[in-house]
mmCIF file of C-alpha atoms in Angstrom:
data_model
loop_
_atom_site.group_PDB
_atom_site.id
_atom_site.type_symbol
_atom_site.label_atom_id
_atom_site.label_comp_id
_atom_site.label_asym_id
_atom_site.label_seq_id
_atom_site.Cartn_x
_atom_site.Cartn_y
_atom_site.Cartn_z
ATOM 1 C CA MET L 28 47.719 -15.550 -69.303
ATOM 2 C CA SER L 29 45.757 -18.736 -69.917
ATOM 3 C CA ASP L 30 42.432 -19.511 -68.247
ATOM 4 C CA VAL L 31 42.253 -21.165 -64.746
ATOM 5 C CA ILE L 32 41.353 -24.953 -64.419
ATOM 6 C CA PHE L 33 39.418 -26.244 -61.442
ATOM 7 C CA ARG L 34 40.364 -30.099 -61.118
ATOM 8 C CA THR L 35 40.688 -32.844 -58.601
ATOM 9 C CA ALA L 36 43.942 -32.758 -56.751
ATOM 10 C CA VAL L 37 46.585 -35.496 -57.370
ATOM 11 C CA ARG L 38 49.326 -36.581 -55.103
ATOM 12 C CA ALA L 39 51.936 -34.617 -57.033
ATOM 13 C CA ASP L 40 49.828 -31.333 -55.981
ATOM 14 C CA LEU L 41 50.385 -32.072 -52.351
ATOM 15 C CA PRO L 42 53.275 -29.904 -51.781
ATOM 16 C CA ALA L 43 51.847 -26.733 -53.480
ATOM 17 C CA VAL L 44 48.675 -27.375 -51.683
ATOM 18 C CA LEU L 45 50.543 -27.353 -48.418
ATOM 19 C CA ALA L 46 52.255 -24.197 -49.377
ATOM 20 C CA LEU L 47 48.878 -22.718 -50.110
ATOM 21 C CA LEU L 48 47.593 -23.716 -46.583
ATOM 22 C CA ALA L 49 50.565 -22.123 -44.919
ATOM 23 C CA ASP L 50 50.685 -19.078 -46.988
ATOM 24 C CA ASP L 51 48.293 -17.394 -44.746
ATOM 25 C CA VAL L 52 48.332 -15.459 -41.234
ATOM 26 C CA LEU L 53 46.630 -18.292 -39.444
ATOM 27 C CA GLY L 54 47.901 -21.156 -41.616
ATOM 28 C CA LYS L 55 51.281 -20.303 -40.469
ATOM 29 C CA ALA L 56 50.593 -21.237 -37.208
ATOM 30 C CA ARG L 57 49.038 -24.459 -37.826
ATOM 31 C CA ASP L 58 50.293 -25.977 -40.904
ATOM 32 C CA PHE L 59 53.535 -26.922 -42.508
ATOM 33 C CA THR L 60 54.897 -27.089 -45.847
ATOM 34 C CA GLU L 61 56.927 -30.080 -45.572
ATOM 35 C CA VAL L 62 54.958 -33.431 -46.743
ATOM 36 C CA ASP L 63 54.894 -35.914 -43.896
ATOM 37 C CA GLU L 64 53.234 -38.919 -43.080
ATOM 38 C CA ALA L 65 50.165 -37.459 -41.680
ATOM 39 C CA TYR L 66 49.635 -35.234 -44.810
ATOM 40 C CA GLU L 67 50.260 -38.335 -46.919
ATOM 41 C CA LYS L 68 47.549 -40.382 -44.899
ATOM 42 C CA ALA L 69 45.275 -37.251 -44.908
ATOM 43 C CA PHE L 70 45.308 -36.935 -48.869
ATOM 44 C CA ALA L 71 45.045 -40.637 -49.217
ATOM 45 C CA ASP L 72 41.852 -40.875 -47.112
ATOM 46 C CA ILE L 73 40.325 -37.712 -48.943
ATOM 47 C CA SER L 74 41.050 -39.189 -52.222
ATOM 48 C CA ALA L 75 39.706 -42.472 -51.523
ATOM 49 C CA ASP L 76 36.489 -40.981 -50.000
ATOM 50 C CA PRO L 77 33.757 -40.417 -52.964
ATOM 51 C CA ARG L 78 32.080 -37.583 -50.432
ATOM 52 C CA ASN L 79 35.505 -35.692 -50.225
ATOM 53 C CA GLN L 80 37.146 -33.695 -53.165
ATOM 54 C CA LEU L 81 40.443 -31.881 -52.841
ATOM 55 C CA ILE L 82 39.929 -29.214 -55.578
ATOM 56 C CA VAL L 83 42.716 -27.052 -56.961
ATOM 57 C CA ALA L 84 42.875 -24.102 -59.211
ATOM 58 C CA GLU L 85 45.808 -24.383 -62.159
ATOM 59 C CA GLN L 86 46.962 -21.526 -64.303
ATOM 60 C CA ASP L 87 49.955 -21.792 -66.358
ATOM 61 C CA ALA L 88 50.954 -25.155 -65.105
ATOM 62 C CA GLU L 89 51.092 -23.565 -61.327
ATOM 63 C CA LEU L 90 48.563 -24.134 -58.750
ATOM 64 C CA VAL L 91 46.909 -20.889 -57.414
ATOM 65 C CA GLY L 92 44.286 -21.798 -55.348
ATOM 66 C CA CYS L 93 42.766 -24.812 -53.490
ATOM 67 C CA LEU L 94 39.577 -25.923 -51.473
ATOM 68 C CA GLN L 95 38.033 -29.152 -49.858
ATOM 69 C CA ILE L 96 34.430 -30.019 -50.597
ATOM 70 C CA THR L 97 32.857 -32.560 -48.295
ATOM 71 C CA TYR L 98 29.410 -33.826 -48.862
ATOM 72 C CA ILE L 99 27.366 -34.621 -46.074
ATOM 73 C CA PRO L 100 24.385 -36.710 -46.025
ATOM 74 C CA GLY L 101 21.481 -35.761 -43.492
ATOM 75 C CA LEU L 102 17.848 -36.493 -42.591
ATOM 76 C CA GLY L 103 17.274 -32.573 -42.293
ATOM 77 C CA ARG L 104 16.048 -30.588 -45.013
ATOM 78 C CA HIS L 105 13.945 -33.714 -46.334
ATOM 79 C CA GLY L 106 17.034 -35.870 -46.437
ATOM 80 C CA SER L 107 19.001 -33.631 -48.585
ATOM 81 C CA GLU L 108 22.792 -33.403 -48.772
ATOM 82 C CA ARG L 109 24.651 -30.431 -47.877
ATOM 83 C CA SER L 110 27.881 -29.352 -49.178
ATOM 84 C CA LEU L 111 30.749 -28.126 -46.756
ATOM 85 C CA ILE L 112 33.461 -26.048 -47.981
ATOM 86 C CA GLU L 113 36.750 -25.778 -45.998
ATOM 87 C CA SER L 114 40.491 -24.722 -46.534
ATOM 88 C CA VAL L 115 39.768 -22.185 -49.250
ATOM 89 C CA ARG L 116 43.213 -20.522 -50.233
ATOM 90 C CA VAL L 117 44.229 -18.459 -52.906
ATOM 91 C CA ARG L 118 48.101 -17.658 -53.509
ATOM 92 C CA SER L 119 48.797 -14.620 -51.941
ATOM 93 C CA ASP L 120 50.028 -13.076 -55.138
ATOM 94 C CA ARG L 121 46.666 -13.913 -56.781
ATOM 95 C CA ARG L 122 44.588 -12.400 -54.218
ATOM 96 C CA GLY L 123 42.058 -9.711 -55.119
ATOM 97 C CA GLN L 124 41.812 -10.825 -58.694
ATOM 98 C CA GLY L 125 38.675 -12.680 -58.866
ATOM 99 C CA LEU L 126 40.283 -16.153 -58.469
ATOM 100 C CA GLY L 127 38.520 -16.889 -55.090
ATOM 101 C CA ARG L 128 35.173 -15.504 -56.578
ATOM 102 C CA ASP L 129 35.506 -18.137 -59.574
ATOM 103 C CA LEU L 130 36.700 -20.824 -57.257
ATOM 104 C CA MET L 131 33.757 -20.422 -54.841
ATOM 105 C CA THR L 132 31.216 -20.168 -57.852
ATOM 106 C CA TRP L 133 32.658 -23.320 -59.149
ATOM 107 C CA ALA L 134 32.399 -25.158 -55.880
ATOM 108 C CA ILE L 135 28.752 -23.831 -55.470
ATOM 109 C CA ASP L 136 28.037 -25.027 -58.899
ATOM 110 C CA GLN L 137 29.221 -28.463 -58.181
ATOM 111 C CA ALA L 138 26.915 -28.670 -55.063
ATOM 112 C CA ARG L 139 23.806 -27.579 -57.176
ATOM 113 C CA GLN L 140 24.513 -30.016 -59.692
ATOM 114 C CA ARG L 141 24.796 -32.878 -57.228
ATOM 115 C CA GLY L 142 21.324 -31.768 -55.576
ATOM 116 C CA CYS L 143 22.609 -30.316 -52.383
ATOM 117 C CA ALA L 144 20.134 -28.284 -50.358
ATOM 118 C CA LEU L 145 22.774 -25.938 -48.904
ATOM 119 C CA VAL L 146 26.368 -24.930 -49.027
ATOM 120 C CA GLN L 147 27.996 -24.216 -45.502
ATOM 121 C CA LEU L 148 31.403 -23.104 -44.310
ATOM 122 C CA THR L 149 33.293 -21.977 -41.580
ATOM 123 C CA THR L 150 35.554 -18.764 -41.340
ATOM 124 C CA ASP L 151 37.685 -17.701 -38.252
ATOM 125 C CA LYS L 152 36.074 -14.729 -36.564
ATOM 126 C CA THR L 153 39.382 -12.779 -36.993
ATOM 127 C CA ARG L 154 38.908 -12.943 -41.000
ATOM 128 C CA ALA L 155 36.764 -9.611 -41.707
ATOM 129 C CA ASP L 156 37.945 -9.735 -45.249
ATOM 130 C CA ALA L 157 36.754 -13.305 -45.691
ATOM 131 C CA HIS L 158 33.508 -12.553 -44.197
ATOM 132 C CA ARG L 159 32.931 -9.628 -46.589
ATOM 133 C CA PHE L 160 34.123 -11.944 -49.516
ATOM 134 C CA TYR L 161 31.708 -14.499 -48.389
ATOM 135 C CA LEU L 162 28.726 -12.282 -47.704
ATOM 136 C CA GLY L 163 29.126 -10.965 -51.240
ATOM 137 C CA LEU L 164 28.919 -14.347 -52.361
ATOM 138 C CA GLY L 165 25.360 -14.666 -50.821
ATOM 139 C CA PHE L 166 26.441 -16.542 -47.828
ATOM 140 C CA VAL L 167 24.485 -15.326 -44.876
ATOM 141 C CA ALA L 168 26.134 -15.588 -41.056
ATOM 142 C CA SER L 169 22.757 -17.471 -40.047
ATOM 143 C CA HIS L 170 24.601 -19.561 -37.060
ATOM 144 C CA GLU L 171 27.126 -19.394 -34.688
ATOM 145 C CA GLY L 172 29.783 -21.871 -35.383
ATOM 146 C CA MET L 173 31.394 -23.789 -32.530
ATOM 147 C CA LYS L 174 34.631 -26.208 -32.378
ATOM 148 C CA LEU L 175 36.445 -28.067 -29.808
ATOM 149 C CA ALA L 176 39.897 -28.715 -30.228
ATOM 150 C CA LEU L 177 41.050 -32.487 -29.427
#
């Protein structure tokens, strides 16, 4: 097997990224695998925004993982930027092989190189395996996250 490459997603990757998002217990209930107008617009908006990156993990010409990074400017922490990581997915047949750790380490390194003061993420309370995974990367459950569905 060849090495995994982490790169910015291109439009041709969109169907595979959607498949990754839906290849998940929670994702099956809220994401679709068919590219429609809403997904096209979201991809275009992410691609056009210099503070957003949709990153894919590619191995042997196949997408095996993805995540989205958003860089958030703020006055807190002496005006430092923070990195928000969302939509972390590893293809189900590749889970447990270290790919997620490599992908997250790469994303954290990007934030560090950019000068971010911290990296933050949210993870659903039902994802016990994900909680262990993030704790193993050094994340601390320091805050209670809240969401309001609109």
